[in-house]
Short mmCIF file of C-alpha atoms in Angstrom, two decimals:
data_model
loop_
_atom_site.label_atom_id
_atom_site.label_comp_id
_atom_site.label_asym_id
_atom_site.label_seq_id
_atom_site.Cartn_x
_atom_site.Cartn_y
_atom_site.Cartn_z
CA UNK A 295 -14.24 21.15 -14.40
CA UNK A 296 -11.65 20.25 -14.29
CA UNK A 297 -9.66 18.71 -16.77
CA UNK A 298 -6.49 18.43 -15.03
CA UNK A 299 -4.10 21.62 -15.06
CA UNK A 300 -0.71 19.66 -17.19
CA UNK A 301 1.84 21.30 -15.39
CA UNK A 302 0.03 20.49 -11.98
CA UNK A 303 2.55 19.99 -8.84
CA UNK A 304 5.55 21.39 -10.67
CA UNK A 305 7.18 24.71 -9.33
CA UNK A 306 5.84 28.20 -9.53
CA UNK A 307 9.19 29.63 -10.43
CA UNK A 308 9.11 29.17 -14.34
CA UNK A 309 12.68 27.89 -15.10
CA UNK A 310 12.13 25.39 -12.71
CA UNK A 311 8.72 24.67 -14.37
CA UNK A 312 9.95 24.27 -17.51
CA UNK A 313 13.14 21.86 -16.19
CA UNK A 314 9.85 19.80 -14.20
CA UNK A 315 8.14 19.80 -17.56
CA UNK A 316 10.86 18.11 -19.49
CA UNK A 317 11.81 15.61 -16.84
CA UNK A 318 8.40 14.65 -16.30
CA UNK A 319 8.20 14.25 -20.24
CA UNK A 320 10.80 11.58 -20.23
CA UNK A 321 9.29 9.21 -17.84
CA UNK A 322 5.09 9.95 -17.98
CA UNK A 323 5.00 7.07 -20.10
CA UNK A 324 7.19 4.72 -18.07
CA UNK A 325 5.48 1.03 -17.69
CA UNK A 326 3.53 1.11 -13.54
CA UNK A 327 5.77 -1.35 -11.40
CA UNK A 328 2.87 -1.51 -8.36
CA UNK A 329 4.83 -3.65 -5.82
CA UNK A 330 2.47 -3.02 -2.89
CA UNK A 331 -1.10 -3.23 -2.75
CA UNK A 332 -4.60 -4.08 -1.77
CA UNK A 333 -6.41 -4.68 -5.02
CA UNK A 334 -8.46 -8.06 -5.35
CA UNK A 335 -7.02 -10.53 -7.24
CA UNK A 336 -10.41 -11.92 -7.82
CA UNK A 337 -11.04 -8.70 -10.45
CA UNK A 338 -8.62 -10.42 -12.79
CA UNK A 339 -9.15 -13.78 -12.24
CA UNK A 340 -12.91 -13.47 -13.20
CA UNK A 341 -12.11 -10.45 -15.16
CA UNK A 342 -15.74 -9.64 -14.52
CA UNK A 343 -16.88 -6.07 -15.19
CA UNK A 344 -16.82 -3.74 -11.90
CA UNK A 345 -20.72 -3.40 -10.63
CA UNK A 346 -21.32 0.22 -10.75
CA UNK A 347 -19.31 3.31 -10.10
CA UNK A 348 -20.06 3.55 -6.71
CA UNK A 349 -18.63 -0.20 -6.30
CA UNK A 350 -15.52 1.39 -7.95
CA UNK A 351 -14.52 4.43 -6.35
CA UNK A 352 -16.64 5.15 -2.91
CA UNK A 353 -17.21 1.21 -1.47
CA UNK A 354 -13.87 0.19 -1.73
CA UNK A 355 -11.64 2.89 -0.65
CA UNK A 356 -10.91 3.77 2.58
CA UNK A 357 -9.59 7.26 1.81
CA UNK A 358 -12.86 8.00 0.37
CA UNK A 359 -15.47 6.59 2.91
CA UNK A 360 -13.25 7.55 5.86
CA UNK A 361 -13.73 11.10 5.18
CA UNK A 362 -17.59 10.95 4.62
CA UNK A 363 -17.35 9.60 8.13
CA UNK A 364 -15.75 12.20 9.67
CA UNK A 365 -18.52 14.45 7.78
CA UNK A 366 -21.07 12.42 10.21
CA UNK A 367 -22.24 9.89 7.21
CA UNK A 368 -22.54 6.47 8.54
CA UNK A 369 -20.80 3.90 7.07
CA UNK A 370 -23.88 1.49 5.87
CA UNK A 371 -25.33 4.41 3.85
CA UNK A 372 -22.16 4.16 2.08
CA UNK A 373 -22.23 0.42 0.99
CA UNK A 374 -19.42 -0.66 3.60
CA UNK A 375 -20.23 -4.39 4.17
CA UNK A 376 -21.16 -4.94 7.88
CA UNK A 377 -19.67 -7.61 10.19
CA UNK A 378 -23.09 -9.55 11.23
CA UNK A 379 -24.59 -9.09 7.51
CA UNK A 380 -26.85 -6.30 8.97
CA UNK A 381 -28.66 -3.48 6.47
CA UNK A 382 -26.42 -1.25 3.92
CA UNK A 383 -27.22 0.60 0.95
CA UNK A 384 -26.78 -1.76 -1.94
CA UNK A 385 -28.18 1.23 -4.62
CA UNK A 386 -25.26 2.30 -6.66
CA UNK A 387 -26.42 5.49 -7.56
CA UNK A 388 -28.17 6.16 -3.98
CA UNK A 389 -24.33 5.77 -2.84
CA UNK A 390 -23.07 7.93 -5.91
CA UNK A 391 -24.97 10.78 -4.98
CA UNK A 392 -24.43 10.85 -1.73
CA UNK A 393 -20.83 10.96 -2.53
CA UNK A 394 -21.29 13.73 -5.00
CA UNK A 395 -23.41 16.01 -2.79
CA UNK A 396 -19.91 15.93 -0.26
CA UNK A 397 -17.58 15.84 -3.05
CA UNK A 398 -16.28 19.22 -1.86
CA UNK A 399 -15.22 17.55 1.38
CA UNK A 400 -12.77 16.27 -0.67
CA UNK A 401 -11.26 20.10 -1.82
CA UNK A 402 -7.23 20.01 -0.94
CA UNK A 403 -6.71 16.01 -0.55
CA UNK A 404 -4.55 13.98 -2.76
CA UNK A 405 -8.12 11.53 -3.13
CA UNK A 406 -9.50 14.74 -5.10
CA UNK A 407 -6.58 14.94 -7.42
CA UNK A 408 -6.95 11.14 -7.58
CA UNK A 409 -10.56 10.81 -8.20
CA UNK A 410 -10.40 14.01 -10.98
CA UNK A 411 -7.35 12.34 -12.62
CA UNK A 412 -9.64 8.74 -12.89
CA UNK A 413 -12.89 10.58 -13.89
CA UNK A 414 -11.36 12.61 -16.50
CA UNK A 415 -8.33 10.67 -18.00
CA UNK A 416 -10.26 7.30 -17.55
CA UNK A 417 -13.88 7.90 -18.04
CA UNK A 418 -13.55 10.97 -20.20
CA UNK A 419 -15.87 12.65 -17.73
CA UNK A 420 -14.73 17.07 -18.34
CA UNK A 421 -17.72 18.33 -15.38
CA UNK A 422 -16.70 18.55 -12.08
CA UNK A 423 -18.43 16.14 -10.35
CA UNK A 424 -21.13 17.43 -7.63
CA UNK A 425 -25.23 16.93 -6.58
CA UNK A 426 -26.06 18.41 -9.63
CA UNK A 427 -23.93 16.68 -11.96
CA UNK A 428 -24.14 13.67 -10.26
CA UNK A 429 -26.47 11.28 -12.12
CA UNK A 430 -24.64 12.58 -15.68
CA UNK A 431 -21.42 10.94 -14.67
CA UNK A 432 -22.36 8.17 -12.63
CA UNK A 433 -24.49 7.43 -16.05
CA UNK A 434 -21.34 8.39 -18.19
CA UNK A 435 -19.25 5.76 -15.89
CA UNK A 436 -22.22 3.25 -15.61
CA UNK A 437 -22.30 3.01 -19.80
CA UNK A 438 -18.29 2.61 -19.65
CA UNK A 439 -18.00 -0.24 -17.39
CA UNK A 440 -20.65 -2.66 -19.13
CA UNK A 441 -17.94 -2.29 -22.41
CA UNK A 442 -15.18 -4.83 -22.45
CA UNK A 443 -12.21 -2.16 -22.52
CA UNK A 444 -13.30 -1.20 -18.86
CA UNK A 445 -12.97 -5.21 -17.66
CA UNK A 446 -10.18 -5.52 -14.68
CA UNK A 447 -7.58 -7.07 -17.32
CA UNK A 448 -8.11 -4.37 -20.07
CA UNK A 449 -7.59 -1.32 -17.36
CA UNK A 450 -4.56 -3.46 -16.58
CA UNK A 451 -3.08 -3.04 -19.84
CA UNK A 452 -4.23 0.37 -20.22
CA UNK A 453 -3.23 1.52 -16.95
CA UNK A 454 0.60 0.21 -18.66
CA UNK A 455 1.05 -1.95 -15.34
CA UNK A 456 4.21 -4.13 -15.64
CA UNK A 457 3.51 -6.41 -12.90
CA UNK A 458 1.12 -5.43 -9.65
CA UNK A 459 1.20 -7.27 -6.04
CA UNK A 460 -1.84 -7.60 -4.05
CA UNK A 461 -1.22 -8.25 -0.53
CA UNK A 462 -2.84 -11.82 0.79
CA UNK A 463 -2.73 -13.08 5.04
CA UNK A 464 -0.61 -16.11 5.62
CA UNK A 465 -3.97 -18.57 6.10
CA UNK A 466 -5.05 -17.61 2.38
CA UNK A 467 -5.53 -20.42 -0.01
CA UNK A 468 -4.56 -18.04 -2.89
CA UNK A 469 -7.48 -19.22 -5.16
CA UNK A 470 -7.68 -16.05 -6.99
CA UNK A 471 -4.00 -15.84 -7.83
CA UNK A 472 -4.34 -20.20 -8.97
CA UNK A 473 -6.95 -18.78 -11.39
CA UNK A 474 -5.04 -16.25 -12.74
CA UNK A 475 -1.67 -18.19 -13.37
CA UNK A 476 -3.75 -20.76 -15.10
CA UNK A 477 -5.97 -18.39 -17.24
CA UNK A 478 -3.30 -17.72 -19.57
CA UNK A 479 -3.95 -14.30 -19.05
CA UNK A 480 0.22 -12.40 -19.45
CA UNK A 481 -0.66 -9.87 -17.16
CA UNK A 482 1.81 -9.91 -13.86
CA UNK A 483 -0.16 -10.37 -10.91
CA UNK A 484 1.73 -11.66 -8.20
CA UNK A 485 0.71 -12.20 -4.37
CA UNK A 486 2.81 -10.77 -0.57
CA UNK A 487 2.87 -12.50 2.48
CA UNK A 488 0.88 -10.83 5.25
CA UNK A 489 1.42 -13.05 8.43
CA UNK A 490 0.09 -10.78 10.76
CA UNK A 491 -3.13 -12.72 11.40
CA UNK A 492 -0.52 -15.61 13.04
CA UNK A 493 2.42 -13.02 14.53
CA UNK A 494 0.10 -11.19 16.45
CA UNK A 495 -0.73 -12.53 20.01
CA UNK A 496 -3.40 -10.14 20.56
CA UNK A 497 -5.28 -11.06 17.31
CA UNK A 498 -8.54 -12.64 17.93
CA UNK A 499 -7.98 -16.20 17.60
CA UNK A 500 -4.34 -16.53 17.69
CA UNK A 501 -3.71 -20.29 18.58
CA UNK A 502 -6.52 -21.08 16.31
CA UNK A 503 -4.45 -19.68 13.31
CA UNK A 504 -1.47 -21.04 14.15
CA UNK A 505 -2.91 -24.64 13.99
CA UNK A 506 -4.54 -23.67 10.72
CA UNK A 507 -1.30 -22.74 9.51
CA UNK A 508 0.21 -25.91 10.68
CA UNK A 509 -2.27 -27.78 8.89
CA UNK A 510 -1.80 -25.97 6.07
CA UNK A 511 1.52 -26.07 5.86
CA UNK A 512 1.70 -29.83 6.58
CA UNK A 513 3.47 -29.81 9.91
CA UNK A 514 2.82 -29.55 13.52
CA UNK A 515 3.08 -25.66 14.30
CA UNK A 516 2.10 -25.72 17.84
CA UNK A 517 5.54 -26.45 18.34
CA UNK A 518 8.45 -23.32 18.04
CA UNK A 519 10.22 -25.52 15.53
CA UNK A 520 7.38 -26.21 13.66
CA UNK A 521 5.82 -22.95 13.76
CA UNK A 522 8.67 -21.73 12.11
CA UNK A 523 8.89 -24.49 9.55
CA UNK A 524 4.84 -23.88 9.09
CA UNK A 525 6.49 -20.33 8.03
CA UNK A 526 9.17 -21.29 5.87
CA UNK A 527 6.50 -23.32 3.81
CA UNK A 528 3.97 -20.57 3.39
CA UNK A 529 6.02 -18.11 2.33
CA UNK A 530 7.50 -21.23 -0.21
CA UNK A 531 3.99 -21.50 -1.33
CA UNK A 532 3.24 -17.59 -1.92
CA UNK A 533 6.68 -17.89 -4.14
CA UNK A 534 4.62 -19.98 -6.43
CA UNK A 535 2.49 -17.65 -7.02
CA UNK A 536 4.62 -14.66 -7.91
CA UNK A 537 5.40 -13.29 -4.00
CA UNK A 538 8.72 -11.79 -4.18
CA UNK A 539 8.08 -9.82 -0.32
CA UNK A 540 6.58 -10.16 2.62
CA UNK A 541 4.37 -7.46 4.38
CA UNK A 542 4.24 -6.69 7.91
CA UNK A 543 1.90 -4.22 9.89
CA UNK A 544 2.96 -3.89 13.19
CA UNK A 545 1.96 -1.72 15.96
CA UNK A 546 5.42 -0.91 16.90
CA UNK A 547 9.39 -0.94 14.97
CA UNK A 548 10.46 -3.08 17.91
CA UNK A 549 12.44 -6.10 17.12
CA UNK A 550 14.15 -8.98 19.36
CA UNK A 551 16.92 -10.97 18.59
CA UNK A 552 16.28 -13.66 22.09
CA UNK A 553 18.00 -17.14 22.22
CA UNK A 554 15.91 -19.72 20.95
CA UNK A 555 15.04 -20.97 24.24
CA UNK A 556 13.36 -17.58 25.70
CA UNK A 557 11.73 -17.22 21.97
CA UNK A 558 10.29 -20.83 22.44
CA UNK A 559 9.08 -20.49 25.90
CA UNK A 560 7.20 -16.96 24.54
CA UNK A 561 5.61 -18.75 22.13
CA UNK A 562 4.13 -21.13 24.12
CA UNK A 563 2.77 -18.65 26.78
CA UNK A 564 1.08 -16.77 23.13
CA UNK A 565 -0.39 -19.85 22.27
CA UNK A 566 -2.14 -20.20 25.83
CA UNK A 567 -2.92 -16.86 25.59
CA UNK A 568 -0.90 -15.94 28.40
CA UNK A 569 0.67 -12.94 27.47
CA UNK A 570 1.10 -9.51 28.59
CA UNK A 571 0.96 -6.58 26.14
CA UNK A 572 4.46 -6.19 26.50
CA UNK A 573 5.11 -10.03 26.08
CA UNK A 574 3.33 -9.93 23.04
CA UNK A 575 4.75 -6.77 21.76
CA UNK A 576 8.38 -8.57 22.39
CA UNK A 577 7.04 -12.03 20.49
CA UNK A 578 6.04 -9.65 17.44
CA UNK A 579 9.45 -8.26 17.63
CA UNK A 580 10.86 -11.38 17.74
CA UNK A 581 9.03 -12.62 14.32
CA UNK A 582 10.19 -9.69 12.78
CA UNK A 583 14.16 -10.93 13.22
CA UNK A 584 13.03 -14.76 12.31
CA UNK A 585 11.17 -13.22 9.06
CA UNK A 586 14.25 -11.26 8.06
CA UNK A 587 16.32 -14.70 8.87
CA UNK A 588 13.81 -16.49 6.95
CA UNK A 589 14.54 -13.69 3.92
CA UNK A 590 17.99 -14.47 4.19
CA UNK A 591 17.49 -18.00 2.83
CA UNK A 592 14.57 -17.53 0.58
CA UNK A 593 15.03 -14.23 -0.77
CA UNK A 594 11.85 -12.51 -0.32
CA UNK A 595 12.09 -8.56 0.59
CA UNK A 596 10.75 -7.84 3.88
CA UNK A 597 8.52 -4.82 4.40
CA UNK A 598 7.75 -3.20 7.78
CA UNK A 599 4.76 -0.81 8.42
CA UNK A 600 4.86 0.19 12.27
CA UNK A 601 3.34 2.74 14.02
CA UNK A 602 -0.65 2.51 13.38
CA UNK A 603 -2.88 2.45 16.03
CA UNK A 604 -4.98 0.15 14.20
CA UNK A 605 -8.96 -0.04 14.70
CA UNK A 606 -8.89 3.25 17.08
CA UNK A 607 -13.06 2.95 16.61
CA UNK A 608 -14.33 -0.54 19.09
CA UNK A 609 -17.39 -0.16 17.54
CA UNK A 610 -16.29 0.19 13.74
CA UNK A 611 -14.29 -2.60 14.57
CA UNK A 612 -17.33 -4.43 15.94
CA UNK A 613 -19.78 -3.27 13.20
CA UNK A 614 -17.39 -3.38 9.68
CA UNK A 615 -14.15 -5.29 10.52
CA UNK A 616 -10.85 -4.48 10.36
CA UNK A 617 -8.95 -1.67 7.91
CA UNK A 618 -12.14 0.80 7.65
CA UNK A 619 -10.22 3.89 8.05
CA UNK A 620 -9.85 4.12 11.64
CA UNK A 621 -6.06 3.28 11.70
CA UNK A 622 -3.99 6.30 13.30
CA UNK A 623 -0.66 7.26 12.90
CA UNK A 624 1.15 7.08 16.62
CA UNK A 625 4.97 8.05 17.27
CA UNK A 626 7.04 5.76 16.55
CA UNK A 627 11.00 4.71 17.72
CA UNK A 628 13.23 3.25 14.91
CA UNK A 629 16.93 4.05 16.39
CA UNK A 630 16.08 1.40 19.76
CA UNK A 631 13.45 -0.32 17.91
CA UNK A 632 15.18 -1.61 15.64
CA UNK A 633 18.71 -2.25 16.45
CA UNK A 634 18.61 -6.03 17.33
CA UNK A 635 17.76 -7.14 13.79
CA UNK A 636 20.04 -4.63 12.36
CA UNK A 637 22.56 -6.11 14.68
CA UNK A 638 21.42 -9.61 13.56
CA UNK A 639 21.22 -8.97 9.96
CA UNK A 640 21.96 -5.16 9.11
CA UNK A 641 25.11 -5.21 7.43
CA UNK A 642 23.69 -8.04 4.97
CA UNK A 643 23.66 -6.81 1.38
CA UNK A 644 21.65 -9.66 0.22
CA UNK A 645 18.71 -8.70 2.38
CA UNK A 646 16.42 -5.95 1.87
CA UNK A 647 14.15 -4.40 4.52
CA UNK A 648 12.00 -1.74 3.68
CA UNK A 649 10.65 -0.06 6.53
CA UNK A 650 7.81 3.03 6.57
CA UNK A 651 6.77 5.48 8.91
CA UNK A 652 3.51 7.12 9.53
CA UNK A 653 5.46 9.20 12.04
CA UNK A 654 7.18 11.91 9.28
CA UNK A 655 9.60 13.35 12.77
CA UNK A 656 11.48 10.54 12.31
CA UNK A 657 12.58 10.80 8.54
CA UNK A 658 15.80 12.60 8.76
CA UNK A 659 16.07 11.97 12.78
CA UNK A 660 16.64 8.54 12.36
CA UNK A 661 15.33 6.28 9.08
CA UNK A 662 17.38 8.15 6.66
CA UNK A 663 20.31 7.81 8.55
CA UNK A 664 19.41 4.23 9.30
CA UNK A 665 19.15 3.87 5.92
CA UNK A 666 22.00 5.70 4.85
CA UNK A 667 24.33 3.14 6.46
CA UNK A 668 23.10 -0.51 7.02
CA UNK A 669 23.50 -2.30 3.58
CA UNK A 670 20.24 -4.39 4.25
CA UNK A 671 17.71 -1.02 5.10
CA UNK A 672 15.96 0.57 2.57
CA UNK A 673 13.28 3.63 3.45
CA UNK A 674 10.16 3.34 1.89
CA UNK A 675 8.37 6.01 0.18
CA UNK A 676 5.79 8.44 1.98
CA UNK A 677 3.17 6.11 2.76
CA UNK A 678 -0.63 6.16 4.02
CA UNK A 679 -1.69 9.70 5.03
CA UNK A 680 1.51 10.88 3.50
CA UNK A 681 0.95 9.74 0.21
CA UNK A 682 0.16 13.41 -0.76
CA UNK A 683 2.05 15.78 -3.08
CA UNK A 684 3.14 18.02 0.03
CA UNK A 685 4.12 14.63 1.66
CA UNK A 686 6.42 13.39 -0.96
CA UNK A 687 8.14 16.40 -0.95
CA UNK A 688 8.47 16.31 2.53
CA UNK A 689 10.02 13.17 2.13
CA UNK A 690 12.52 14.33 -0.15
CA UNK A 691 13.14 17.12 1.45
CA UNK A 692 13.97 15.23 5.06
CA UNK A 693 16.02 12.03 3.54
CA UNK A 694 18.07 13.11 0.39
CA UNK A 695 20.44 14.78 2.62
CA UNK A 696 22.00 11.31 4.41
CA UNK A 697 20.59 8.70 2.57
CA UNK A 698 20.45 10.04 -1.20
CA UNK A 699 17.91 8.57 -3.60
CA UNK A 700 19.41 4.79 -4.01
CA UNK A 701 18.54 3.82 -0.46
CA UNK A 702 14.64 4.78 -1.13
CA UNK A 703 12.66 2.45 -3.45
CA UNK A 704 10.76 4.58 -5.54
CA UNK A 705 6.66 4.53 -5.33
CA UNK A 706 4.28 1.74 -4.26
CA UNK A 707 0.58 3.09 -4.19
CA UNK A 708 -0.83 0.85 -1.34
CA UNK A 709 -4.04 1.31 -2.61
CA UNK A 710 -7.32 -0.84 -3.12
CA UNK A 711 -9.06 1.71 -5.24
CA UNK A 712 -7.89 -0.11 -8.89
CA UNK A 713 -8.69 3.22 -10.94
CA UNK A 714 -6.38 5.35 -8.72
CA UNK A 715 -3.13 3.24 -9.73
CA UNK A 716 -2.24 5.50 -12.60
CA UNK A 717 -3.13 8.70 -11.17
CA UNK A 718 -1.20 7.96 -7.61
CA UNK A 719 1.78 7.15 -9.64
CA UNK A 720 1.54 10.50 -11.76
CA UNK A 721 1.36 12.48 -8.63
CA UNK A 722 4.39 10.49 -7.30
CA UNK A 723 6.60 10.97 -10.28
CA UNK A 724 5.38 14.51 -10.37
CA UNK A 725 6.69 15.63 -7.52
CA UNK A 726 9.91 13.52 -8.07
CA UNK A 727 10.48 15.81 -11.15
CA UNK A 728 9.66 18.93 -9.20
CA UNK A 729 12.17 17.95 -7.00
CA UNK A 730 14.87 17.30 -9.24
CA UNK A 731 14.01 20.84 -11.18
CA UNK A 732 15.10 22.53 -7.92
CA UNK A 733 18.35 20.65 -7.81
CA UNK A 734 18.95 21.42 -11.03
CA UNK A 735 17.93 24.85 -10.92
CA UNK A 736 20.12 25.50 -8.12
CA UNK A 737 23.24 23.90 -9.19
CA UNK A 738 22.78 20.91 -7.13
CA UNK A 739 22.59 18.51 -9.63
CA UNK A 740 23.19 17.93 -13.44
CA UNK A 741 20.57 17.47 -15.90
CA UNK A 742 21.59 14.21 -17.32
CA UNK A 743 21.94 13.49 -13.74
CA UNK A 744 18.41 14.52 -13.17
CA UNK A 745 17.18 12.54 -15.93
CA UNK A 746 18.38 9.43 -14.82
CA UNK A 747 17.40 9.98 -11.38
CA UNK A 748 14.07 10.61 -12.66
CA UNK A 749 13.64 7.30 -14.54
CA UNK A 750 15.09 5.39 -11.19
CA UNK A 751 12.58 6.98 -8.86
CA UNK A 752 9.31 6.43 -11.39
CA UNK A 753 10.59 2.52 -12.55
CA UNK A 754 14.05 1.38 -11.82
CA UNK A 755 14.32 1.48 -7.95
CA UNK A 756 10.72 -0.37 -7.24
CA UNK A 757 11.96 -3.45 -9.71
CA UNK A 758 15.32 -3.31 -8.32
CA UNK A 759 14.52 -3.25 -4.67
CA UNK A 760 11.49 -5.60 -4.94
CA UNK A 761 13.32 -8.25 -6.93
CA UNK A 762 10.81 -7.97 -9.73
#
């Protein structure tokens, strides 16, 4: 094996090793701020030990299963919960080995420097994992997880997690996160609110949602006025539960500032289902202006993930649901796209949008210099299939230039897979300090400079820009 190489993602060159070294020294130890994410709150309201390993690290993880897929391993031989309750493999270790006997699928990807990083600094497992050692460390991780210091809230701690949001749809009763607050557990687990379920036109079951949320929220939302109110009181409840953002996956960047009228009159051709693509397209846009409004008053940072062609498989989608690794990046326009919220709201410094990109051509084209002027953006980091050491840099590399570091907000790890938390964020601050050494080492930047940089990018930024 493969116990992970300590001076792993830092430069070649050996002064700027050793400057990479020593920056990375400083902040390893820094408390995890995880302001985006897909864990399950229900781990740590029940605080109930995790299954099996295969239930840990292959079930629940779309970077894992998606690339078994593309290796011609269908999905139910995997554990991946089908849509009509049909067969799946329920044997933990049947799904372990399978996943072990491909594990060298996984040779290159950032999932194998997560997955080594978990085995080894979690699970003490020093093989490298494969058919034949298989069993051995699905039995080494099987004994670990039955012990109380492997329960969801004692990882927490030992992860050093300062607070961690899970991401939860506008329609969710937010059970899990009720049993939490009132455990008396101190651990920070705080909800985001997802509305995408009743933004989105084209969802299945639109107009049904939207009178859910109306009912929900108390008020009659199959009106404009009270749609929006319907809003203003979700995202009042989520607040109760910790949500300091709101989370927004649209197909598109495009936003619309139209008068209230034309907005009205589109919503009421959405709720008939009466839409074109492009109407509905426009009435997302739309929401995305009357969220950032909405921020204005209540304070919650808005976050914007465009450009996914989402579900590319019909008959994933059909078989396992939604989010099961068939979401593609597409290209994506931010300069036109956005421009009538930014000329609604841009030059407000008390709001903060965050906006991604799974289209990396547009980083210093047009988000960093978005970024590097409206008061209100703020780039997010390299997200999604860019999460990856080469990635990151990439992302430094294309934005420092015209936006510096203190219009980015540091790392979010956007991950469901609970054990890869710590390991994604050592990758992330990693590279940060490999970055800064070649600053440094080139006379671009101070070292006390880089130092403090250094802490921003692994802590400060994420709690600043997040409101946490």
């Amino acid at each position: 094996m493969t116990i992970p190489d300590p001076d792993r993602l830092f430069p070649l060159d050996l002064e700027a090793r050793s400057l990479a070294r020593d920056l990375y020294a400083d902040i390893q130890s820094l408390p995890i701020v995880s302001p985006h994410g897909h864990t399950d709150p229900r781990w740590f309201a029940e605080n109930a030990a995790f299954p099996d390993p295969a239930q840990l690290f292959v079930t629940p993880d779309h970077y894992v299963f998606r690339m078994l897929c593309s290796q011609g391993i269908p999905l139910e031989k995997l554990g991946v919960p089908r849509v009509d309750g049909g067969w799946i493999e329920t044997n933990g270790r049947s799904i372990w080995r399978l996943f072990a006997q491909n594990y060298h699928v996984f040779r290159g990807t950032p999932s194998r420097l997560w997955l080594d990083h978990a085995f080894a600094d979690v699970f003490g497992v020093t093989r490298r994992l494969s058919a034949e050692t298989a069993d051995e460390i699905y039995d080494q991780i099987a004994d670990c997880l039955v012990r109380p210091e492997f329960r969801p809230r004692a990882l927490f701690d030992r992860f050093n997690i300062e607070v961690l949001a899970t991401t939860e749809g506008a329609l969710d009763d937010l059970r899990w996160h009720a049993m939490i607050r009132d455990s008396g557990w101190m651990g920070r687990v705080i909800t985001a609110y997802r509305p995408d379920q009743v933004v989105d036109p084209e969802m299945p079951g639109f107009a049904a949602a939207v009178e859910q949320l109306g009912a929900l929220a108390g008020t009659r939302a199959t009106s404009w006025d009270g749609y929006l109110e319907a809003h203003r009181t979700r995202r009042a409840y989520f607040k109760q539960f910790g949500a300091t953002s709101t989370d927004h996956g649209h197909p598109t960047a495009r936003t619309e500032n139209l008068p209230q009228a034309e907005a009205a009159a589109l919503f009421d051709k959405a709720m008939q289902g009466r839409c074109t693509a492009g109407e509905a397209d426009a009435f997302r846009g739309q929401m995305l202006t009357e969220m950032a409004r909405m921020s204005l008053d209540d304070g919650l940072v808005m976050q914007i993930h465009p450009g996914s062609a989402r579900n590319h498989n019909a008959d994933v989608l059909a078989r396992f649901g939604r989010d099961k690794g068939f979401d593609i990046p597409t290209r994506t326009d931010y300069v036109h796209a956005l421009r009538p919220l930014l000329d609604a709201v841009g030059m407000r410094a008390d709001l903060t949008v965050i906006v991604f990109t799974l289209d990396e051509t547009a980083y210093s084209r047009e988000l960093a210099p978005l970024a590097g002027v409206y008061p209100a953006l703020r780039l997010g980091p390299a997200w999604w299939f860019f999460d990856s050491p080469e990635g990151m840099s990439r992302y430094r590399q294309m934005t420092t230039e015209t936006a510096g570091f203190y219009n980015t907000v540091g790392f979010n790890d956007d991950t469901r897979a609970f054990c890869s938390i710590p390991a994604r964020h050592d990758v992330a601050r990693r590279v940060d300090c490999a970055f800064l050494a070649g600053l440094v080492a080139s006379g671009r930047l101070d070292g006390d400079e880089a130092r403090e940089v250094a802490h921003d990018l692994a802590y400060r930024l994420a709690r600043q820009a997040y409101r946490l």
